[in-house]
Coordinates of C-alpha atoms in Angstrom, one line a residue:
K12 CA -25.9 25.8 4.4
S13 CA -23.4 27.0 1.7
V14 CA -20.8 24.7 0.2
T15 CA -17.6 25.8 -1.3
L16 CA -16.3 24.1 -4.4
V17 CA -12.7 24.0 -4.8
A18 CA -10.0 22.1 -6.8
P19 CA -8.4 19.0 -5.8
R20 CA -5.2 19.0 -3.7
G21 CA -2.5 18.6 -6.3
E22 CA -4.1 21.6 -8.2
R23 CA -4.4 24.3 -5.6
Q24 CA -1.6 26.8 -5.3
G25 CA 1.5 25.2 -4.4
G26 CA 0.5 21.7 -4.9
L27 CA 2.7 18.9 -6.3
Y28 CA 4.6 19.8 -9.4
S29 CA 3.5 23.1 -8.9
T30 CA 3.7 25.8 -11.5
E31 CA 2.9 29.5 -11.6
K32 CA 1.0 29.2 -14.7
D33 CA -2.8 28.4 -14.7
G34 CA -2.9 25.8 -17.3
A35 CA -6.7 24.9 -16.8
S36 CA -8.9 26.1 -19.7
D37 CA -12.3 27.7 -19.1
S38 CA -14.1 24.5 -20.0
E39 CA -11.9 22.7 -17.3
S40 CA -12.8 25.2 -14.6
K41 CA -16.5 24.8 -15.0
P42 CA -18.0 22.4 -12.6
D43 CA -19.7 19.2 -14.3
T44 CA -23.2 18.4 -13.6
G45 CA -22.4 15.0 -11.6
P46 CA -23.3 14.3 -8.3
P47 CA -23.5 17.0 -5.7
G48 CA -20.6 18.4 -3.9
V49 CA -19.6 17.2 -0.6
P50 CA -19.2 19.9 2.0
V51 CA -15.5 20.9 2.5
P52 CA -14.4 21.5 6.1
A53 CA -12.7 25.0 7.3
D54 CA -9.2 25.3 7.4
D55 CA -7.3 23.0 9.6
T56 CA -3.9 24.3 10.0
P57 CA -3.0 24.5 13.4
E58 CA -3.3 28.0 15.2
V59 CA 0.3 28.3 16.2
L60 CA 1.3 27.6 12.6
N61 CA -1.2 30.1 11.4
K62 CA 0.5 32.7 13.7
A63 CA 4.0 31.9 12.9
L64 CA 3.3 32.0 9.2
S65 CA 0.8 34.8 9.1
G66 CA 3.3 37.2 7.3
L67 CA 3.7 34.9 4.4
S68 CA 1.9 34.8 1.2
S69 CA -0.6 31.8 0.7
R70 CA 1.7 30.0 -1.7
W71 CA 4.8 30.3 0.6
K72 CA 2.5 29.3 3.8
N73 CA 1.4 26.4 2.2
W74 CA 4.9 25.2 1.4
W75 CA 6.1 25.6 5.0
V76 CA 2.8 23.9 6.3
R77 CA 3.4 21.0 4.0
G78 CA 7.2 21.0 4.7
I79 CA 6.6 20.8 8.7
L80 CA 3.9 18.1 8.5
T81 CA 6.0 16.1 6.0
L82 CA 8.9 15.9 8.5
A83 CA 6.6 15.1 11.2
M84 CA 5.2 12.3 9.2
I85 CA 8.5 11.0 8.3
S86 CA 9.8 11.1 11.8
F87 CA 6.6 9.1 12.8
F88 CA 7.4 6.5 10.0
F89 CA 10.9 6.1 11.5
F90 CA 9.7 5.5 14.8
I91 CA 7.1 2.7 13.8
I92 CA 9.8 1.0 11.8
Y93 CA 11.9 0.8 15.2
L94 CA 9.0 -0.7 16.7
G95 CA 9.2 -3.7 14.3
P96 CA 7.1 -5.5 11.8
M97 CA 3.9 -6.6 14.1
V98 CA 3.6 -2.7 14.9
L99 CA 3.9 -1.9 11.3
M100 CA 1.1 -4.4 10.4
L101 CA -1.1 -2.8 12.9
I102 CA -0.3 0.5 11.4
V103 CA -1.1 -1.0 8.0
L104 CA -4.6 -1.9 9.3
C105 CA -5.4 1.4 11.0
V106 CA -4.4 3.1 7.6
Q107 CA -6.7 0.8 5.6
I108 CA -9.8 1.4 8.1
K109 CA -9.1 5.2 7.8
C110 CA -8.8 5.3 3.9
F111 CA -12.0 3.2 3.7
Q112 CA -13.8 5.6 6.1
E113 CA -12.7 8.5 4.0
I114 CA -14.0 7.1 0.8
I115 CA -17.2 5.6 2.2
H116 CA -18.1 8.9 3.8
I117 CA -17.9 10.8 0.4
G118 CA -20.6 8.4 -1.0
Y119 CA -22.6 8.5 2.5
S120 CA -22.9 12.3 2.0
V121 CA -24.7 11.8 -1.4
Y122 CA -26.7 8.7 -0.4
H123 CA -27.7 9.8 3.0
S124 CA -30.0 12.5 1.5
Y125 CA -32.2 9.9 0.3
H126 CA -32.8 8.5 3.7
L127 CA -32.1 5.0 2.6
P128 CA -31.3 2.4 5.2
W129 CA -28.2 0.4 6.1
F130 CA -25.7 1.7 3.7
R131 CA -23.0 2.8 6.2
T132 CA -23.6 -0.4 8.3
L133 CA -23.3 -2.6 5.4
S134 CA -20.2 -1.1 4.3
W135 CA -18.3 -1.5 7.3
Y136 CA -19.9 -5.1 7.8
F137 CA -18.3 -5.8 4.5
L138 CA -15.0 -4.2 5.6
L139 CA -14.9 -6.7 8.4
C140 CA -15.7 -9.6 6.1
V141 CA -13.2 -9.1 3.5
N142 CA -10.3 -8.4 6.7
Y143 CA -11.5 -11.8 8.2
F144 CA -10.9 -13.6 4.9
F145 CA -7.5 -12.0 4.0
Y146 CA -6.0 -12.0 7.2
G147 CA -6.9 -15.5 8.0
E148 CA -5.4 -16.4 4.6
T149 CA -2.2 -14.8 5.7
V150 CA -2.2 -16.4 9.1
T151 CA -2.7 -20.0 7.5
D152 CA -0.3 -19.4 4.8
Y153 CA 2.7 -17.8 6.8
F154 CA 2.3 -19.4 10.4
S155 CA 1.0 -22.8 9.9
N156 CA 3.1 -23.9 12.7
L157 CA 1.1 -21.8 15.2
V158 CA -2.2 -22.7 13.5
Q159 CA -1.6 -26.4 14.1
R160 CA -0.6 -26.1 17.8
E161 CA -3.8 -24.4 18.9
E162 CA -7.1 -26.4 18.5
P163 CA -9.2 -23.1 18.0
L164 CA -7.1 -22.0 15.4
R165 CA -6.9 -25.4 13.6
I166 CA -10.7 -25.4 13.2
L167 CA -10.9 -21.9 12.1
S168 CA -8.4 -22.5 9.6
K169 CA -10.0 -25.7 8.2
Y170 CA -13.2 -23.8 7.8
H171 CA -12.1 -20.4 7.2
R172 CA -13.3 -20.0 3.6
L173 CA -16.6 -21.4 4.4
I174 CA -17.0 -19.1 7.3
S175 CA -15.9 -16.1 5.2
F176 CA -18.5 -17.2 2.6
A177 CA -21.2 -17.2 5.1
M178 CA -20.2 -14.0 6.6
Y179 CA -20.5 -12.3 3.1
L180 CA -23.5 -14.3 2.2
T181 CA -25.1 -12.7 5.6
G182 CA -24.1 -9.3 4.4
F183 CA -25.6 -10.0 0.8
C184 CA -28.9 -10.9 2.2
M185 CA -29.2 -8.0 4.3
F186 CA -28.4 -5.7 1.2
V187 CA -31.3 -7.1 -0.6
L188 CA -33.7 -6.8 2.1
S189 CA -32.7 -3.3 2.7
L190 CA -33.9 -2.5 -1.0
V191 CA -36.4 0.3 -1.3
K192 CA -38.9 0.8 -4.0
K193 CA -38.0 3.9 -6.5
H194 CA -34.5 3.7 -5.3
Y195 CA -33.2 0.6 -6.6
R196 CA -30.6 2.1 -9.0
L197 CA -29.1 4.4 -6.4
Q198 CA -28.8 1.4 -4.0
F199 CA -27.2 -0.7 -6.5
Y200 CA -24.7 1.9 -7.2
M201 CA -23.7 2.4 -3.7
F202 CA -23.3 -1.5 -3.3
G203 CA -20.7 -1.1 -6.3
W204 CA -19.2 1.9 -4.7
T205 CA -18.7 -0.2 -1.4
H206 CA -17.3 -3.1 -3.2
V207 CA -14.7 -1.0 -5.5
T208 CA -13.6 0.8 -2.3
L209 CA -12.9 -2.6 -0.9
L210 CA -11.0 -3.9 -4.2
I211 CA -8.9 -0.6 -4.1
V212 CA -8.2 -0.4 -0.2
V213 CA -8.4 -3.6 1.4
T214 CA -6.8 -5.8 -1.2
Q215 CA -4.0 -3.4 -1.9
S216 CA -3.1 -3.4 2.1
H217 CA -3.5 -7.1 2.4
L218 CA -0.6 -6.9 -0.5
I219 CA 1.4 -4.4 1.6
I220 CA 1.3 -7.0 4.5
H221 CA 2.4 -9.9 2.3
N222 CA 5.2 -7.8 1.1
L223 CA 6.1 -7.0 4.8
F224 CA 6.4 -10.8 5.4
E225 CA 9.1 -11.3 2.6
G226 CA 11.4 -8.9 4.7
M227 CA 10.9 -5.1 5.8
I228 CA 13.1 -4.0 3.2
W229 CA 10.2 -4.9 0.8
F230 CA 8.0 -2.8 2.8
I231 CA 10.3 0.2 3.7
V232 CA 12.1 0.8 0.3
P233 CA 9.1 1.0 -2.0
I234 CA 7.0 3.2 0.5
S235 CA 10.1 5.3 1.1
C236 CA 10.6 5.7 -2.8
V237 CA 6.8 6.9 -3.1
I238 CA 7.5 9.6 -0.4
C239 CA 10.8 10.7 -2.1
N240 CA 9.3 11.1 -5.4
D241 CA 6.5 13.0 -3.9
I242 CA 8.8 15.4 -1.9
M243 CA 11.2 15.7 -4.5
A244 CA 8.7 16.2 -7.5
Y245 CA 6.9 18.9 -5.5
M246 CA 10.2 20.5 -4.9
F247 CA 11.4 20.5 -8.6
G248 CA 7.8 21.7 -9.4
F249 CA 7.6 24.4 -7.2
F250 CA 10.9 26.1 -7.9
F251 CA 11.4 25.2 -11.6
G252 CA 7.9 24.2 -12.8
R253 CA 6.6 25.8 -15.9
T254 CA 5.3 23.3 -18.5
P255 CA 1.9 21.6 -17.3
L256 CA 2.2 17.7 -17.3
I257 CA -1.3 16.6 -17.5
K258 CA -4.7 18.7 -18.2
L259 CA -6.6 16.7 -15.3
S260 CA -4.1 18.3 -13.1
P261 CA -2.8 21.6 -14.4
K262 CA -0.6 22.5 -11.5
K263 CA 1.5 19.3 -12.3
T264 CA 4.4 20.0 -14.4
W265 CA 7.2 18.0 -16.5
E266 CA 10.0 19.7 -14.6
G267 CA 8.5 18.1 -11.3
F268 CA 8.0 14.8 -12.9
I269 CA 11.3 14.5 -14.5
G270 CA 13.3 15.8 -11.3
G271 CA 11.2 13.4 -9.2
F272 CA 12.2 10.5 -11.5
F273 CA 16.0 11.0 -11.2
S274 CA 15.9 11.9 -7.4
T275 CA 14.2 8.6 -6.7
V276 CA 16.2 6.4 -8.5
V277 CA 19.5 7.7 -6.9
F278 CA 17.7 7.6 -3.4
G279 CA 16.4 4.2 -3.8
I280 CA 19.9 3.0 -4.7
L281 CA 21.3 4.4 -1.8
L282 CA 18.6 3.6 0.8
S283 CA 19.0 -0.1 -0.7
Y284 CA 22.7 -0.1 0.2
V285 CA 22.1 0.8 3.8
M286 CA 19.4 -1.2 4.6
A287 CA 20.7 -4.4 2.8
G288 CA 23.5 -5.0 5.4
Y289 CA 21.0 -5.4 8.2
S290 CA 19.3 -8.6 8.9
F291 CA 16.4 -6.8 10.9
F292 CA 15.4 -5.4 7.4
V293 CA 16.0 -8.2 5.0
C294 CA 14.9 -11.4 6.8
P295 CA 11.1 -12.5 6.4
V296 CA 8.9 -12.6 9.4
E297 CA 8.5 -16.1 10.8
F298 CA 7.1 -17.5 13.8
N299 CA 9.3 -19.4 15.9
S300 CA 7.7 -22.2 17.6
D301 CA 10.1 -22.7 20.2
R302 CA 10.2 -19.3 21.6
N303 CA 6.8 -18.7 20.7
S304 CA 7.3 -15.4 19.2
F305 CA 7.6 -13.8 15.8
E306 CA 11.1 -13.4 14.7
V307 CA 13.0 -11.6 11.8
D308 CA 16.4 -13.6 12.2
C309 CA 18.1 -15.5 9.3
E310 CA 21.3 -16.0 7.2
P311 CA 20.7 -13.4 4.6
S312 CA 20.2 -14.7 1.0
D313 CA 22.4 -14.1 -2.2
L314 CA 20.0 -11.1 -2.8
F315 CA 21.5 -9.3 0.1
Q316 CA 25.3 -10.2 -0.4
L317 CA 27.8 -8.0 -1.6
Q318 CA 28.9 -8.9 -5.3
D319 CA 31.2 -7.5 -8.0
Y320 CA 29.7 -6.5 -11.1
A321 CA 32.0 -5.7 -14.3
L322 CA 31.5 -2.3 -15.6
P323 CA 31.2 -1.4 -19.3
A324 CA 34.1 -0.3 -20.9
A325 CA 32.9 3.4 -21.4
L326 CA 32.1 3.5 -17.6
E327 CA 35.5 1.8 -16.7
S328 CA 37.4 4.3 -18.8
L329 CA 35.1 7.1 -17.0
T330 CA 35.6 6.2 -13.7
G331 CA 38.6 4.1 -13.6
W332 CA 36.9 1.3 -11.8
P333 CA 36.9 -2.3 -13.5
T334 CA 34.1 -3.6 -11.1
L335 CA 31.6 -2.1 -8.9
R336 CA 30.5 -3.9 -5.6
L337 CA 26.8 -3.9 -5.1
Y338 CA 24.1 -5.8 -3.5
P339 CA 21.8 -7.4 -5.9
F340 CA 18.8 -5.8 -4.3
Q341 CA 20.2 -2.3 -5.4
I342 CA 19.7 -3.5 -9.0
H343 CA 16.2 -4.4 -8.3
S344 CA 15.7 -0.9 -6.3
I345 CA 16.2 0.6 -9.7
S346 CA 12.9 -1.0 -10.9
L347 CA 10.9 0.0 -7.7
S348 CA 12.2 3.4 -8.0
A349 CA 11.4 3.6 -11.6
F350 CA 8.0 2.3 -11.1
A351 CA 7.5 5.0 -8.0
S352 CA 8.3 7.9 -9.8
L353 CA 6.9 7.0 -13.6
M354 CA 3.6 4.9 -12.6
G355 CA 3.1 5.5 -9.1
P356 CA 1.9 9.5 -9.8
F357 CA -0.8 7.8 -11.9
G358 CA -2.5 6.7 -8.7
G359 CA -2.5 10.2 -7.7
F360 CA -4.0 11.3 -11.1
F361 CA -6.9 8.9 -10.6
A362 CA -7.5 10.2 -6.9
S363 CA -7.4 13.9 -8.4
G364 CA -10.0 12.8 -11.0
F365 CA -12.3 11.2 -8.5
K366 CA -11.9 14.3 -6.1
R367 CA -12.9 16.4 -9.2
A368 CA -16.0 14.3 -10.0
F369 CA -17.1 15.2 -6.6
K370 CA -15.9 18.8 -6.2
I371 CA -13.7 18.4 -3.1
K372 CA -10.2 19.4 -2.5
D373 CA -9.3 16.7 -0.3
F374 CA -10.6 13.1 1.0
A375 CA -10.6 14.4 4.6
N376 CA -8.9 17.2 6.6
T377 CA -6.8 14.7 9.0
I378 CA -3.5 16.3 8.0
P379 CA -2.9 20.0 7.8
G380 CA -1.6 21.0 4.3
H381 CA -1.8 17.3 3.2
G382 CA -5.5 16.5 3.5
G383 CA -6.8 12.8 4.4
I384 CA -4.9 9.7 4.8
M385 CA -6.2 8.8 1.5
D386 CA -4.4 11.7 -0.1
R387 CA -1.2 10.2 1.2
F388 CA -1.5 7.0 0.3
D389 CA -3.1 7.4 -3.3
C390 CA 0.1 6.1 -4.9
Q391 CA 1.2 3.8 -2.2
Y392 CA -1.6 1.2 -3.2
L393 CA -0.6 1.1 -6.6
M394 CA 3.1 0.5 -5.8
A395 CA 2.1 -2.2 -3.2
T396 CA 0.6 -4.2 -6.0
F397 CA 3.5 -3.6 -8.3
V398 CA 5.9 -4.9 -5.5
N399 CA 3.9 -8.0 -4.8
V400 CA 3.8 -8.8 -8.5
Y401 CA 7.5 -8.4 -8.7
I402 CA 8.2 -10.5 -5.9
A403 CA 6.3 -13.3 -7.3
S404 CA 7.7 -12.9 -10.8
F405 CA 11.3 -12.3 -10.4
I406 CA 12.1 -13.1 -6.5
R407 CA 10.1 -15.8 -4.8
G408 CA 11.1 -19.3 -5.1
P409 CA 10.0 -22.4 -3.4
N410 CA 10.2 -22.0 0.5
P411 CA 11.6 -25.3 2.2
A412 CA 10.2 -24.0 5.5
K413 CA 6.8 -23.8 4.1
V414 CA 7.0 -27.2 2.4
V415 CA 7.9 -28.9 5.8
Q416 CA 5.3 -27.1 7.5
Q417 CA 2.5 -28.4 5.2
L418 CA 4.1 -31.8 5.3
L419 CA 4.0 -32.1 8.9
A420 CA 0.4 -31.0 8.8
L421 CA -0.6 -34.3 6.9
R422 CA -1.5 -37.6 8.5
L423 CA 1.2 -40.1 9.3
D424 CA 0.3 -42.4 6.4
Q425 CA 0.5 -39.3 4.0
Q426 CA 4.1 -38.4 5.4
L427 CA 5.4 -41.8 5.2
H428 CA 4.0 -41.9 1.5
I429 CA 5.6 -38.8 0.6
F430 CA 8.9 -39.9 2.4
N431 CA 9.2 -43.1 0.2
S432 CA 8.5 -41.2 -2.8
L433 CA 11.2 -38.7 -2.0
K434 CA 13.6 -41.5 -1.1
T435 CA 12.9 -43.3 -4.4
H436 CA 13.4 -40.2 -6.5
L437 CA 16.7 -39.4 -4.7
T438 CA 18.2 -42.9 -5.1
E439 CA 17.4 -42.7 -8.7
R440 CA 19.4 -39.5 -9.1
G441 CA 22.3 -41.1 -7.4
L442 CA 22.1 -38.7 -4.3
L443 CA 21.3 -41.6 -1.8
E444 CA 22.8 -45.1 -2.3
E445 CA 20.4 -47.9 -3.0
E446 CA 19.9 -50.2 0.1
A447 CA 21.1 -53.9 -0.3

């Protein structure tokens, strides 16, 4: 069975930051002597689009296919936002599983030829273990009221890490028992493959959910900035691209990179202004024990209150405005947009190098014109880590609600001891009158 070896998605005609020039040298176009290539599926473009676009060149046909499917995906994104944060979390989990499947399938395509046992089974088992650990930590951290009310959840929460370790240890022992003579090195290679995939995919998706719990705006704005940068960089590269950006992906250009940057920063500021005025987007996801449901209702913090900012003298003379009225979050959105457009693409470069190493065009053929789910989320995972670090470094402070939840989980004598200590502290600071 013949296998067609093709360039990664970002390098084919009409790819992101595209240019008419072929910047690849002869040495780059030669296949390396790495692992065997993975079979590439046939063209997956819907027949109705093939017929409608049959008169166009391959370059413009690819442009229209990508554009139509991009609009469809954006529409679906708006729809799941409308459904609320819990549906978004389920979608994140589904995307995580699909990305994991696509990467593991590439490894399995090479590994399966040696007829070695248990690789795919163990890979999915480790995915289950890691998700159990991360989601259990999240539930315990954010919804302690719910956990304390239900006896089974309280027991699972108390021994959560022990159970997680026991599950992982079981998988570890299964791997050791599956070792086959003469293939030890390959099996340990695939063991590492699985764990690196878990690190890249599962850990990052867990951070995405943590960002979502801080407020949907911390989920929607970063993801939208990456999408905007991808679209605008593609547009600028398609129409104006002439100067290759990086040898790893010769079709990506400086024109696309720079155009995507400025477009994304402007887009991030405008989107933040629109979303910051709605409690539905800015309030953290919390569990209401009285109503027994998850809610996104609160009094918006100062981060989402309009404030006046004095403009520098140069800008004041240019615009005639002494001050500018903004949400503080809009200032933070500049950092998010800049990272999405300057550092986010390196997630795509990393994925391009990975695909080139295995001589594949896309991770899968799930989305016509775009490739697999991982092809669409290669930059999103890097962005998720940055947002989580940014929130922890510059935004998040002590949460009184969480402190109260933790106090209520203590024994009564411990609560009384903390009460007396706090009372003494406040009395010494003059906030409480000393009892006679």
